[in-house]
Short mmCIF file of C-alpha atoms in Angstrom, two decimals:
data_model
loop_
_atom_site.label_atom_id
_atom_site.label_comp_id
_atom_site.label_asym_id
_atom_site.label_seq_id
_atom_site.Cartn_x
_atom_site.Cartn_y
_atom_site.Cartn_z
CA UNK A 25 0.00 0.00 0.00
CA UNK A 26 1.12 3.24 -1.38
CA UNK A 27 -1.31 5.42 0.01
CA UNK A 28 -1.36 8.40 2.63
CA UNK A 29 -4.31 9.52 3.90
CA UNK A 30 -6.22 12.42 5.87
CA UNK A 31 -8.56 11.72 9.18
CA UNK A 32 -11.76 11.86 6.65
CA UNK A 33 -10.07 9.17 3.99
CA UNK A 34 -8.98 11.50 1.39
CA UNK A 35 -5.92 10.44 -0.34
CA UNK A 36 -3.51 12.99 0.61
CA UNK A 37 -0.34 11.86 -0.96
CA UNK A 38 1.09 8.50 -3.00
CA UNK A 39 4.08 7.43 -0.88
CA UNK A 40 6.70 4.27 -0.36
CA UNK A 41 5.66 3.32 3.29
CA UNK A 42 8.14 0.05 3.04
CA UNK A 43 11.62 1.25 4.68
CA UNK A 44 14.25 -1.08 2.76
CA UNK A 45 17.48 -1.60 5.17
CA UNK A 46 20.38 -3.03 3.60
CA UNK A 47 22.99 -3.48 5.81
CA UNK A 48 20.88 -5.67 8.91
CA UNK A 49 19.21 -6.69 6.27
CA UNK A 50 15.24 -5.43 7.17
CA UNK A 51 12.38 -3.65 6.22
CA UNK A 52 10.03 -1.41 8.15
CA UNK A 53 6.28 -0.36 7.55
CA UNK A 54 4.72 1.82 9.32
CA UNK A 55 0.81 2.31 8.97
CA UNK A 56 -0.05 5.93 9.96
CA UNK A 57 1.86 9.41 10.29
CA UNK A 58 5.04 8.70 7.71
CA UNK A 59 6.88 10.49 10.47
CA UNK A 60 7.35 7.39 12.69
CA UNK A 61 9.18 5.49 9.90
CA UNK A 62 11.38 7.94 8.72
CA UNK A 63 12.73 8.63 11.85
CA UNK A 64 12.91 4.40 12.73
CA UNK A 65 14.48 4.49 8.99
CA UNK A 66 17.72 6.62 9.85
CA UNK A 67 18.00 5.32 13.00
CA UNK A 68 18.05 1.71 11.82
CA UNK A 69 20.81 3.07 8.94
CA UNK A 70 23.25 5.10 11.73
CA UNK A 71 23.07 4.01 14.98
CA UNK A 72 22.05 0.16 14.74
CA UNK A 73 24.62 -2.14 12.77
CA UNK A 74 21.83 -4.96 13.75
CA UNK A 75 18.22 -6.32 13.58
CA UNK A 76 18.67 -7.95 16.96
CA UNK A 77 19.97 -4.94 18.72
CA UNK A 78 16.69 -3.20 16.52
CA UNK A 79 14.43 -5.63 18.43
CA UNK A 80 15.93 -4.78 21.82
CA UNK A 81 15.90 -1.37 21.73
CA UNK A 82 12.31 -0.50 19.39
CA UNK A 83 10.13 0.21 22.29
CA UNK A 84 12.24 3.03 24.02
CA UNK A 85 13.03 4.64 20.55
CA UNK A 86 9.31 4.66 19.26
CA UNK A 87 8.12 6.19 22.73
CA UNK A 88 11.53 8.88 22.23
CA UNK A 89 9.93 9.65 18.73
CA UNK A 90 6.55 9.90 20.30
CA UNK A 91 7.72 12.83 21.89
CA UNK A 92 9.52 14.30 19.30
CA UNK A 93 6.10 13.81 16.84
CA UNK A 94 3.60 15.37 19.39
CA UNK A 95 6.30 18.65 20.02
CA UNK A 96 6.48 19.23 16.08
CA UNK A 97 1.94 18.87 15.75
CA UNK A 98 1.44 20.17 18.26
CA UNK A 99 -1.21 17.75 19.01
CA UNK A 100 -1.73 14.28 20.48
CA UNK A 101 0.39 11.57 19.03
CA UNK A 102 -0.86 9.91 15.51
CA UNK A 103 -1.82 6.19 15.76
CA UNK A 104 0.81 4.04 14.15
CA UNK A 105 0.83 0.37 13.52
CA UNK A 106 5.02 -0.61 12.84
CA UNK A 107 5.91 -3.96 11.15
CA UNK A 108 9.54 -5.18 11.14
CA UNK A 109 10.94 -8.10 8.88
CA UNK A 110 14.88 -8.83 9.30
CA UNK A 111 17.44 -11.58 9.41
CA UNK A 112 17.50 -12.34 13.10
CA UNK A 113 21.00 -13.52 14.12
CA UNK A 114 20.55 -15.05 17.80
CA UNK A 115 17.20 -17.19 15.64
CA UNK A 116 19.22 -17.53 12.46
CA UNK A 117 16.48 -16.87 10.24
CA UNK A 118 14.11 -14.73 8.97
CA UNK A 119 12.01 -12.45 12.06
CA UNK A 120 8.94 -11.11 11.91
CA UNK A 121 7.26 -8.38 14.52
CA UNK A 122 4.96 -5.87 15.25
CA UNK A 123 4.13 -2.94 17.63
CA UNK A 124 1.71 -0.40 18.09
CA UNK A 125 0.65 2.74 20.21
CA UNK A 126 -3.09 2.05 20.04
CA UNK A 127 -5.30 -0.87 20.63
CA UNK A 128 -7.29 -0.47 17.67
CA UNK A 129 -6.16 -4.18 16.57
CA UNK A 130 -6.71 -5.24 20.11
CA UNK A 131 -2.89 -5.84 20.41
CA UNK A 132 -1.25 -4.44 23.65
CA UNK A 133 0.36 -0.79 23.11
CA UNK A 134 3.97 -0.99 22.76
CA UNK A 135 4.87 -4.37 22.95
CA UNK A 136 6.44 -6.16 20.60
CA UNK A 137 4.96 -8.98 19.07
CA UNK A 138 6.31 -12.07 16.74
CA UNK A 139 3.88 -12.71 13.98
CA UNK A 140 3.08 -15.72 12.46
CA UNK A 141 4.25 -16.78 8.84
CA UNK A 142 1.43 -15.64 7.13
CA UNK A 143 0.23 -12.57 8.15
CA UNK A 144 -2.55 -9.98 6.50
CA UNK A 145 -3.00 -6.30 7.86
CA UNK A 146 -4.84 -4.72 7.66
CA UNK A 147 -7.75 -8.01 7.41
CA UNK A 148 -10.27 -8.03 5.05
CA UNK A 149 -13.59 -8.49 5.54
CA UNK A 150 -15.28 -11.70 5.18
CA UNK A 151 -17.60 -10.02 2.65
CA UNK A 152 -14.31 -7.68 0.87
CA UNK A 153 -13.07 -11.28 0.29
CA UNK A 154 -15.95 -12.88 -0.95
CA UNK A 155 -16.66 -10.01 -3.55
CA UNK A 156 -13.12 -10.60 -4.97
CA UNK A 157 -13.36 -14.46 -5.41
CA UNK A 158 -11.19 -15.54 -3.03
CA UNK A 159 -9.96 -18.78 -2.67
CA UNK A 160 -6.66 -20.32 -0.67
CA UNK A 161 -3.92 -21.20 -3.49
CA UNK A 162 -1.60 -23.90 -3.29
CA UNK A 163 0.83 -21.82 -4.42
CA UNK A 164 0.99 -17.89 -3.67
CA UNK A 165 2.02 -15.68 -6.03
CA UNK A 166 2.33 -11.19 -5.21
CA UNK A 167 1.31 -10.61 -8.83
CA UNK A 168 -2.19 -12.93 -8.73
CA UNK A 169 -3.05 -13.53 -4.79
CA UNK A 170 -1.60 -10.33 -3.74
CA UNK A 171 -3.70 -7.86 -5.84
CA UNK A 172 -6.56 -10.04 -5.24
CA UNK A 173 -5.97 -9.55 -0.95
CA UNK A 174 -4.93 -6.02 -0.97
CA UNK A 175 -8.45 -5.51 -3.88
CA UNK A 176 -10.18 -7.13 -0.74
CA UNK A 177 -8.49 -4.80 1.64
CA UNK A 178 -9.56 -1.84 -0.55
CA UNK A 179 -13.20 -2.64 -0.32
CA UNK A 180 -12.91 -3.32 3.56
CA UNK A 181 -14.11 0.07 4.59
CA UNK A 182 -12.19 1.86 8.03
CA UNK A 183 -14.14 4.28 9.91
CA UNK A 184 -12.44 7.93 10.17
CA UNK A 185 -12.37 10.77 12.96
CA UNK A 186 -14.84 12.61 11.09
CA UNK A 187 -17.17 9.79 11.19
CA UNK A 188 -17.24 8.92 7.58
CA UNK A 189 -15.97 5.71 6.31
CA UNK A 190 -13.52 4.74 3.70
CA UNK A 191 -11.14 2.58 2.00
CA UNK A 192 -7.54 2.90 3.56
CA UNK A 193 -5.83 1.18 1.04
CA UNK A 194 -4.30 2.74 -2.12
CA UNK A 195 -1.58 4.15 -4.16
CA UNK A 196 0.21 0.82 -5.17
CA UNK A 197 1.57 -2.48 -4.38
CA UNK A 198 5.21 -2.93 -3.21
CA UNK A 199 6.76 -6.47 -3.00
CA UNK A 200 9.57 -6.78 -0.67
CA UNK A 201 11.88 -10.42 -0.29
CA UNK A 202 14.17 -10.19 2.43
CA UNK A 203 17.33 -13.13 2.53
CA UNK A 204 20.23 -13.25 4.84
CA UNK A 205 22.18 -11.95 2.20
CA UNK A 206 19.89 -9.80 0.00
CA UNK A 207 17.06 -8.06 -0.31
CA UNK A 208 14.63 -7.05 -2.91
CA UNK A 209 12.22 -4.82 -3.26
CA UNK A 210 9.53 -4.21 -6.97
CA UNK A 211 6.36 -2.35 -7.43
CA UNK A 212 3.80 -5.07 -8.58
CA UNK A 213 0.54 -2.93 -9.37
CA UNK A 214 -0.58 0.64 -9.70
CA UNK A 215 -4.13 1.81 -9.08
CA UNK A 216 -5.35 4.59 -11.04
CA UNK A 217 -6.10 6.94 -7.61
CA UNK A 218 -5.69 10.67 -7.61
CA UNK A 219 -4.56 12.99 -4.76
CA UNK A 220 -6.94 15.02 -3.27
CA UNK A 221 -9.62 12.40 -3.88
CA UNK A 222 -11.58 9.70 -1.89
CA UNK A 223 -10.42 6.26 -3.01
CA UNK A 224 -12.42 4.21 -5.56
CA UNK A 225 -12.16 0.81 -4.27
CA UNK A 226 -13.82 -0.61 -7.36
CA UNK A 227 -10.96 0.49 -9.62
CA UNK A 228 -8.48 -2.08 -10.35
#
């Protein structure tokens, strides 16, 4: 997802959201105020040579930026929702985590918590899913299942502060592979939205 939005669900910008970081290697995603991951981003890039030292430390520098964020508003701190994907070295593998400052997804504020393999957020909607076609694959592919989940996620509707409701999902598709030694990153599908304009979750 590509998209950047405003409280009432206009599209206010079309923006990379996936934070590609070569040296641990990672990737971050932050879903809310792009200020949270570009400050996570540089950090991760100057002051942390590693994902495990990342994973130690995330809490204490997400509340430090939580700080910073609300001085610069002026205003109460911006919901985020923070995913983290890096080579792990004390699990030797592939690490997968996220943390929030809200319990909008009923997980715990600022914790950090290991997801499971397969992981969708945000989740469609039983009926989102059923109005694309889906079915489970035996074999997943970004260019074919992908579009079809994040179509589904565009037609799952999020309420907003103003008390409308909208899609939250826009902009384009990024598919990022992370391996121990490389990572790669490709845009996979562009939908036709426009700034300044409510989404049109129909478009393909």
């Amino acid at each position: 997802d590509g998209g950047l939005f405003s409280d009432d669900g206009t599209l206010m910008g079309i923006i990379q959201k996936t934070h590609v970081i070569a040296h641990m290697p990672a990737a971050v995603t932050f879903l809310g105020s792009e200020l949270w991951g570009a400050m996570l981003y540089v950090d991760m890039c100057r002051e942390r040579p590693e994902f495990d030292q990342v994973l130690a430390e995330i809490v204490e520098m997400l509340k430090n930026y939580e700080e910073k964020i609300v001085q610069m508003l002026g205003a109460p701190s911006p919901k985020f929702e923070c995913l983290l994907v890096g080579y792990s070295k004390s699990r030797k593998g592939l690490a997968r985590f996220i943390i929030t400052n809200n319990d909008l997804n009923q997980l715990e504020k600022w914790k950090l918590v290991e997801l499971e393999e397969d992981t969708i957020n945000p989740l469609p909607s039983p009926e989102a899913l059923r109005a694309v076609g889906w079915t489970f694959p035996d074999s997943f592919d970004v260019g074919r299942e992908g579009k079809t989940i994040m179509q589904a996620q565009r037609l799952t509707l999020l309420p907003h502060k103003d008390g409308t409701i909208a899609s939250g999902v826009g902009g384009f598709i990024q598919h990022t592979i992370i391996k121990c030694d490389q990572i790669t990153t490709r845009i996979v599908h562009r939908w036709p939205d426009e700034v300044g304009k409510r989404l049109a979750p129909e478009a393909a």
